[in-house]
Short mmCIF file of C-alpha atoms and ligand atoms in Angstrom, two decimals:
data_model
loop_
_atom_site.label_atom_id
_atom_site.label_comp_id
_atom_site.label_asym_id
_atom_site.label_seq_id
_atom_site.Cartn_x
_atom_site.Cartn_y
_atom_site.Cartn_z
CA UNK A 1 0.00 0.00 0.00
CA UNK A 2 1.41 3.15 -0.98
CA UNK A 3 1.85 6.57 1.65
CA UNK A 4 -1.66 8.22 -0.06
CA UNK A 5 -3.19 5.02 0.76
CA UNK A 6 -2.35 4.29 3.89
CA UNK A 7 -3.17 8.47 4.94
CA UNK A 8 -6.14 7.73 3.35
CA UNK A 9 -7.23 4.63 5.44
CA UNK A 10 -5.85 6.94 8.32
CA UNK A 11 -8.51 9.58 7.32
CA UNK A 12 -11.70 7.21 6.75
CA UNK A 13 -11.27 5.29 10.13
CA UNK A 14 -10.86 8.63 11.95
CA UNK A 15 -14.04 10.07 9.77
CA UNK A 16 -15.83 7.15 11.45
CA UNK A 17 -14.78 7.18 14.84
CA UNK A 18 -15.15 11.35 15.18
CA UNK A 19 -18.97 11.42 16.38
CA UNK A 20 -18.48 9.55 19.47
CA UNK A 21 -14.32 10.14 19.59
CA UNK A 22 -12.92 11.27 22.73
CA UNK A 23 -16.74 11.29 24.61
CA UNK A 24 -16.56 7.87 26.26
CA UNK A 25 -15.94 9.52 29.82
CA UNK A 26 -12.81 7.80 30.04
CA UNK A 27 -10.35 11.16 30.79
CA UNK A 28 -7.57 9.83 27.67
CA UNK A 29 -7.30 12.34 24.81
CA UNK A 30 -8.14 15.58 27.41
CA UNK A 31 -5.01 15.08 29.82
CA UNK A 32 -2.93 13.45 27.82
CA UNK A 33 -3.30 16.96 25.14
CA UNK A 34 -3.06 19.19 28.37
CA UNK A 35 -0.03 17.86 29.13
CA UNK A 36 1.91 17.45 26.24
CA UNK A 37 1.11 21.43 25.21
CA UNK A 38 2.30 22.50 29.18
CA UNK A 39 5.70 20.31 28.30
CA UNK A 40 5.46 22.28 25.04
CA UNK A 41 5.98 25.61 26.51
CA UNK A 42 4.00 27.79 24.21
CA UNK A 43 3.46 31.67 25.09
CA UNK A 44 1.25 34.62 25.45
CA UNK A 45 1.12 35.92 21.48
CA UNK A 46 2.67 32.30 20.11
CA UNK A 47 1.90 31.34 16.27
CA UNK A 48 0.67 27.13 16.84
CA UNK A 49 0.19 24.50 14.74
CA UNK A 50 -1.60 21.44 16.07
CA UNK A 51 -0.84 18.91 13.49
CA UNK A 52 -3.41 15.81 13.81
CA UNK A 53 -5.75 17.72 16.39
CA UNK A 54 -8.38 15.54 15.65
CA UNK A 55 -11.29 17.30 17.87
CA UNK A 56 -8.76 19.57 19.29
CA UNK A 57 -7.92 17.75 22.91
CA UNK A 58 -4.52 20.09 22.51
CA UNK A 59 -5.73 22.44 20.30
CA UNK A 60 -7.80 24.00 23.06
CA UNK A 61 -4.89 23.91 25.61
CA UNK A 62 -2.94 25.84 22.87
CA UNK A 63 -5.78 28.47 22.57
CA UNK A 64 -5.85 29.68 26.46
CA UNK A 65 -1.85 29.26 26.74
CA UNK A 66 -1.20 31.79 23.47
CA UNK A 67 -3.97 33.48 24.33
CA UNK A 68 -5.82 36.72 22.33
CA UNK A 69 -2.90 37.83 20.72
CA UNK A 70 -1.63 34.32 19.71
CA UNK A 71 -3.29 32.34 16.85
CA UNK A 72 -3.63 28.57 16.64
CA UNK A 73 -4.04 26.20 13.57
CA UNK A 74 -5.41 22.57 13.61
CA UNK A 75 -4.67 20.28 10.79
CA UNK A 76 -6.39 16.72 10.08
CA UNK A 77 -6.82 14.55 7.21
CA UNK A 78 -9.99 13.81 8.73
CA UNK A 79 -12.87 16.27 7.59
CA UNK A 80 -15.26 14.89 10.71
CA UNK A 81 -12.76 15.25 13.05
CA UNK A 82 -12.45 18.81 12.13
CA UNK A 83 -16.12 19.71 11.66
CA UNK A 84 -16.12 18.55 15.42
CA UNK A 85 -13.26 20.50 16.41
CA UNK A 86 -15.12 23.63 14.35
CA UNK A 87 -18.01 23.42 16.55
CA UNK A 88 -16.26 23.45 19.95
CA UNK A 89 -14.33 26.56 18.71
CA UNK A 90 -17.56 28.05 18.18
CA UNK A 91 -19.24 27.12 21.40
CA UNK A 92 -16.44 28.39 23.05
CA UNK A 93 -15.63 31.28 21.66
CA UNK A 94 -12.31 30.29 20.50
CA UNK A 95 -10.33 31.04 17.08
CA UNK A 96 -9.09 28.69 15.67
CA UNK A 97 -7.69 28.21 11.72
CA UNK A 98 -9.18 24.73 11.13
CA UNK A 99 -7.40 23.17 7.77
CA UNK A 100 -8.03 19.69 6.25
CA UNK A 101 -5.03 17.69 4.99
CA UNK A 102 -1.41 17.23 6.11
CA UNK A 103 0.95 19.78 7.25
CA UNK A 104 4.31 20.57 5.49
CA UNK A 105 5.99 22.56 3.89
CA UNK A 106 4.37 22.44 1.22
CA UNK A 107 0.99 23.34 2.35
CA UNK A 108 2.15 25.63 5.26
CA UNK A 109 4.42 27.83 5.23
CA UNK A 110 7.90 27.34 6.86
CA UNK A 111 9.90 28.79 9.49
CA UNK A 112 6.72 30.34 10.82
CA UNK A 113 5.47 28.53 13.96
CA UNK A 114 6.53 29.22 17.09
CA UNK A 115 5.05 25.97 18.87
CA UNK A 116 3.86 22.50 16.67
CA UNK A 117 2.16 19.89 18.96
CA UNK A 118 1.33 16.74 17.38
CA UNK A 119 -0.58 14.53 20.16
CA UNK A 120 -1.22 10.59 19.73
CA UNK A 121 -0.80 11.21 16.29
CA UNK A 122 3.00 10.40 14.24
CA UNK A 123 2.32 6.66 14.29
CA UNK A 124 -0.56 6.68 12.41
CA UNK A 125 2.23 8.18 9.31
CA UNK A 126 3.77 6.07 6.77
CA UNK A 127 6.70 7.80 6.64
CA UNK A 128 7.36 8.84 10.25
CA UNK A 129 10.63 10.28 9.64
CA UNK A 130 10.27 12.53 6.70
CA UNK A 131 6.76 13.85 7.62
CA UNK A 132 8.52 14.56 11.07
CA UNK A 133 11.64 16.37 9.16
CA UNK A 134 8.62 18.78 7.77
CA UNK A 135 6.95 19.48 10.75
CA UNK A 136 9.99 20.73 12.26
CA UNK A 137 10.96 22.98 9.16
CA UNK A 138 7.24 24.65 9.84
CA UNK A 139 8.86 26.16 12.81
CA UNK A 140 10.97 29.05 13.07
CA UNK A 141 14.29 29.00 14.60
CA UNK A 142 14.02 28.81 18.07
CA UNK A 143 10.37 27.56 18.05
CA UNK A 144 9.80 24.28 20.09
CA UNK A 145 8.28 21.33 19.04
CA UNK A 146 6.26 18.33 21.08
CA UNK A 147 5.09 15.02 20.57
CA UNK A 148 3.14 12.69 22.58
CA UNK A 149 3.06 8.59 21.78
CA UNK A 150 2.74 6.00 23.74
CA UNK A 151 5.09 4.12 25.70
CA UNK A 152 3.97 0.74 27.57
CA UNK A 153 0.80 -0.65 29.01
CA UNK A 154 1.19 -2.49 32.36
CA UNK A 155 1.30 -6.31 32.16
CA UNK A 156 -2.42 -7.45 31.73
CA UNK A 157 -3.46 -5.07 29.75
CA UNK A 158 -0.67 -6.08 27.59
CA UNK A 159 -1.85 -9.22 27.85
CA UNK A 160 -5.32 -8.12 26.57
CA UNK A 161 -4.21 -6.37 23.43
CA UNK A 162 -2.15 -9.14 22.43
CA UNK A 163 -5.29 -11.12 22.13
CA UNK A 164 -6.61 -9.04 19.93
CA UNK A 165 -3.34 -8.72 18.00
CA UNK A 166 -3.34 -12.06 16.48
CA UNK A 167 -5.64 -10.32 13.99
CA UNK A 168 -2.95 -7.61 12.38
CA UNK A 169 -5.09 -4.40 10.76
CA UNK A 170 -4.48 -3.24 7.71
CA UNK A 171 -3.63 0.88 8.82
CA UNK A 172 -0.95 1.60 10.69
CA UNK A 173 -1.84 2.30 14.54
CA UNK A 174 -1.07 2.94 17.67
CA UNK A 175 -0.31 -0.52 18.98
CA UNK A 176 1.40 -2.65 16.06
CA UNK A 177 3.61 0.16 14.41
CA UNK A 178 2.96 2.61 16.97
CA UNK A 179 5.22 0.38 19.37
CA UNK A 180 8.34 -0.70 17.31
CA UNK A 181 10.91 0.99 15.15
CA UNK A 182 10.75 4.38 16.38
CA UNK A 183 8.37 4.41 18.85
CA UNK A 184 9.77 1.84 20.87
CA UNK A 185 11.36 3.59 23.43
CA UNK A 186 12.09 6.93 24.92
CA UNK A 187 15.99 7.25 23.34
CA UNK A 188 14.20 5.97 19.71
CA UNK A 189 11.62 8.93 19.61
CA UNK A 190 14.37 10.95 20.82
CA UNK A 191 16.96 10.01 17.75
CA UNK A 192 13.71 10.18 15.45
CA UNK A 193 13.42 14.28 16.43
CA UNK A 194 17.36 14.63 16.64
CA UNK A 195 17.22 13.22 13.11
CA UNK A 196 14.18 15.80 12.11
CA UNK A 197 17.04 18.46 12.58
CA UNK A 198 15.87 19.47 16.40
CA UNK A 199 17.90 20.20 19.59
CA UNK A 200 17.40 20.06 22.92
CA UNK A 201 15.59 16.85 22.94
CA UNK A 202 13.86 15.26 26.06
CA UNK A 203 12.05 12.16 25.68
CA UNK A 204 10.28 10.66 28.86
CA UNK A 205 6.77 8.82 30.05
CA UNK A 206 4.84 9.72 32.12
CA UNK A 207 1.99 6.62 33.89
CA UNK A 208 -2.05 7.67 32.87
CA UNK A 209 -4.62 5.79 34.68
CA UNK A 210 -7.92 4.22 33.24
CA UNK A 211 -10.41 3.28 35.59
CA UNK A 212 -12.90 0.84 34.30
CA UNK A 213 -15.38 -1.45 35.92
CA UNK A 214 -15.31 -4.90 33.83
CA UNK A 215 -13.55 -5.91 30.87
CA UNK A 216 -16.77 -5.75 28.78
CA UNK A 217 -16.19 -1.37 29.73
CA UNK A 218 -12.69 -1.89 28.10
CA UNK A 219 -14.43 -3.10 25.23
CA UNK A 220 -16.77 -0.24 24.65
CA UNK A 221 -14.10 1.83 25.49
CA UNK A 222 -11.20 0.73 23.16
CA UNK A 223 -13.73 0.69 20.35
CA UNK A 224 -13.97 4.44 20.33
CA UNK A 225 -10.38 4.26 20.12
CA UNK A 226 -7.99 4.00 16.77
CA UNK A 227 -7.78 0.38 18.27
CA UNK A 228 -10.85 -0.44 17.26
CA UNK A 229 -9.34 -1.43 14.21
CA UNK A 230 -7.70 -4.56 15.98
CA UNK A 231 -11.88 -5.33 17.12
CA UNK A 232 -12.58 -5.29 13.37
CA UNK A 233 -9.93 -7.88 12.45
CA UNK A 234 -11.52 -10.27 14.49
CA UNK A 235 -13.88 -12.64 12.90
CA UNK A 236 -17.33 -12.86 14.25
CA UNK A 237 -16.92 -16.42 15.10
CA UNK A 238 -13.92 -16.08 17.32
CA UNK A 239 -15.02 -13.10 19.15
CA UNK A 240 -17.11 -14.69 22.19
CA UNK A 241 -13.68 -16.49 22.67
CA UNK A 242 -11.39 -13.62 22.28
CA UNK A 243 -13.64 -11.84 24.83
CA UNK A 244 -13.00 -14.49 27.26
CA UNK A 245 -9.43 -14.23 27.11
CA UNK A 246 -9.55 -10.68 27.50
CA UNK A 247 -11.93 -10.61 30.80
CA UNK A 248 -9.17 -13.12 32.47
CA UNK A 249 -5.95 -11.42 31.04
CA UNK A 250 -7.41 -8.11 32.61
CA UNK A 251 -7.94 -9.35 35.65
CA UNK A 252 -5.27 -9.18 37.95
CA UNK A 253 -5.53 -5.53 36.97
CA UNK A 254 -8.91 -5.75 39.44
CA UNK A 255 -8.33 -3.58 42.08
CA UNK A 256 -9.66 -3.48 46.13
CA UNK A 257 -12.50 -1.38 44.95
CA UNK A 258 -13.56 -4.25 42.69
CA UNK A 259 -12.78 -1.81 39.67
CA UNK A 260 -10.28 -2.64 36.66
CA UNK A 261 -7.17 -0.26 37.31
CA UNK A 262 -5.39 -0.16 33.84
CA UNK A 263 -2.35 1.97 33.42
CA UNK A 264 -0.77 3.38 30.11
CA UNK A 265 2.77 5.12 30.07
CA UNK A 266 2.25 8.17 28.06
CA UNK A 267 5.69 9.26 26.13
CA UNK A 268 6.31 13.03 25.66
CA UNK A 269 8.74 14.30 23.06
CA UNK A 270 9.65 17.94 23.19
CA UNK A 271 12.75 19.69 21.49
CA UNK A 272 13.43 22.93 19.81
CA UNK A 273 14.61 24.01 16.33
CA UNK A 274 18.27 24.97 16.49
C1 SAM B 301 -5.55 9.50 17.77
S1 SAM B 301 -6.13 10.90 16.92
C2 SAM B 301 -5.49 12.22 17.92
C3 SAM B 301 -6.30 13.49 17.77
C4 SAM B 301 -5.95 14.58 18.78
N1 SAM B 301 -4.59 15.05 18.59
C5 SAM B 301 -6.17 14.08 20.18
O1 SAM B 301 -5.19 13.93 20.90
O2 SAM B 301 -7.32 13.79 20.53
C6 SAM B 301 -5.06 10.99 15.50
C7 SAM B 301 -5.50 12.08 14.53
O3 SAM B 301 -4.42 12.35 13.66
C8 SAM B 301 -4.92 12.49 12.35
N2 SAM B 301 -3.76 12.22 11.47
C9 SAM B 301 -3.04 11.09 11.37
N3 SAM B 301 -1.98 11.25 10.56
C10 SAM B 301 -2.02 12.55 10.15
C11 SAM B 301 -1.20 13.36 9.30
N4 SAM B 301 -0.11 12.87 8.68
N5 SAM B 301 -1.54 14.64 9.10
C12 SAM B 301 -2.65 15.17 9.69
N6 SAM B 301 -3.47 14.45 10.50
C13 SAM B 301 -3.15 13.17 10.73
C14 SAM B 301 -6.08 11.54 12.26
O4 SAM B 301 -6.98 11.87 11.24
C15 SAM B 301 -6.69 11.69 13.66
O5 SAM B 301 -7.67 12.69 13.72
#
């Protein structure tokens, strides 16, 4: 499958997930956006870029730190997600330059941006590296640039994703690709950035809890999720099975409040442009 493809695929799954995407009441997309735009440092006044901002879980963040002076853009090759994101901005008041596609050089212009965020979002690209190397040139010297990705689940919930990995997807995600090569650990993100041409590199995780009541909650939950493509892989026939394995793998995750305590290491990438 070609890049275009693959973006492509990227775009329809995200088109279908945007109505109910980041409103399961599981706090996931919210903090972990917060979080990487504080590590991100941006100012009073700042020119942003959220590249991926989906319906804008750091875009917003970026809004109230730059605040009236500043002025944010969201990219997406998802038109839904964006129509979403277009209606918060309205509701709340908040500008925002809303623009469907990728962002490069090519379609932005370079050495502009004083802060690019990209949240949960660079291991969704077919070509991690170079689309990274044109993010960074979209900033102007000096201008800092942050990443979030994800770094390791605990043990059983591991253990419940790989049952649902015997049955690859076909788009690039989160939790095949978005867990090897570059994104396997903290020094790898970090060499992926030095290689984008940025300085001053810190790569670390930081531990976000899920709380959840049953396994059948992780379920609903994860399919709001970009892993909802690994649900789709499965074949009807085997998924009362794969269900079962999942309720026992999560289970010594089962905390003293009878609740399922999951926990995801969240990896944030931040560096400048020299
Ligand atoms: C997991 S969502 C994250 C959205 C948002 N940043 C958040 O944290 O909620 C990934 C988003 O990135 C978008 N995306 C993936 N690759 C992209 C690319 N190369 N350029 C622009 N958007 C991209 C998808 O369409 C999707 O909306």
């Amino acid at each position: 499958m070609d890049p275009s493809e693959r973006r492509a695929g990227v775009a329809a799954l995200f088109d279908h997930l945007a109505p109910g995407y980041d409103r399961s009441g599981v706090p996931w997309f919210g903090p972990i956006g917060a979080r990487l735009v504080e590590l991100t440092a941006p100012r009073p006044g700042d020119r942003a870029l959220d590249v991926g901002a989906g319906r804008g879980a750091a875009t917003f963040p970026l809004v109230d730190a730059v605040g009236p002076t500043g002025h944010v853009t969201a990219v997406d090759l998802s038109p839904a997600m964006l129509e979403h994101l277009r209606a918060e901005a309205e509701g709340r008041g908040a500008r925002v330059e809303a623009v469907v596609g990728e962002a490069s050089p090519d379609t932005l212009p370079a050495d502009t941006f004083d802060v690019v965020t990209a949240s949960l979002v660079l291991f969704f690209d077919p070509q991690p590296a170079e689309t990274l190397a044109g993010w960074v040139r979209l900033l102007r010297a000096g201008g800092r640039i942050g990443l979030s990705t994800f770094g390791p689940t605990d043990a059983a919930w591991a253990a419940a994703e790989a049952a649902l990995m015997a049955y690859p997807p076909q788009v690039l995600d989160a939790r095949t690709t978005g867990r090897s090569g570059p994104f396997a650990t903290t020094d790898a993100t970090a060499a992926l950035l030095e290689a984008a041409g940025a300085t001053e590199v810190d790569s670390h995780d930081e531990p976000l809890e899920v709380i959840l009541p049953d396994a059948e909650a992780w379920r609903a939950w994860t399919m709001t999720l970009g892993l909802r493509q690994l649900w789709a892989a499965v074949p009807d026939r085997e998924l009362p099975a794969v269900l079962t394995r999942i309720e026992s793998a999560l289970e010594p995750d089962r905390g003293d409040d009878g609740r399922l305590h999951l926990t995801q290491q969240v990896r944030y990438t931040t560096a400048a442009r020299p």
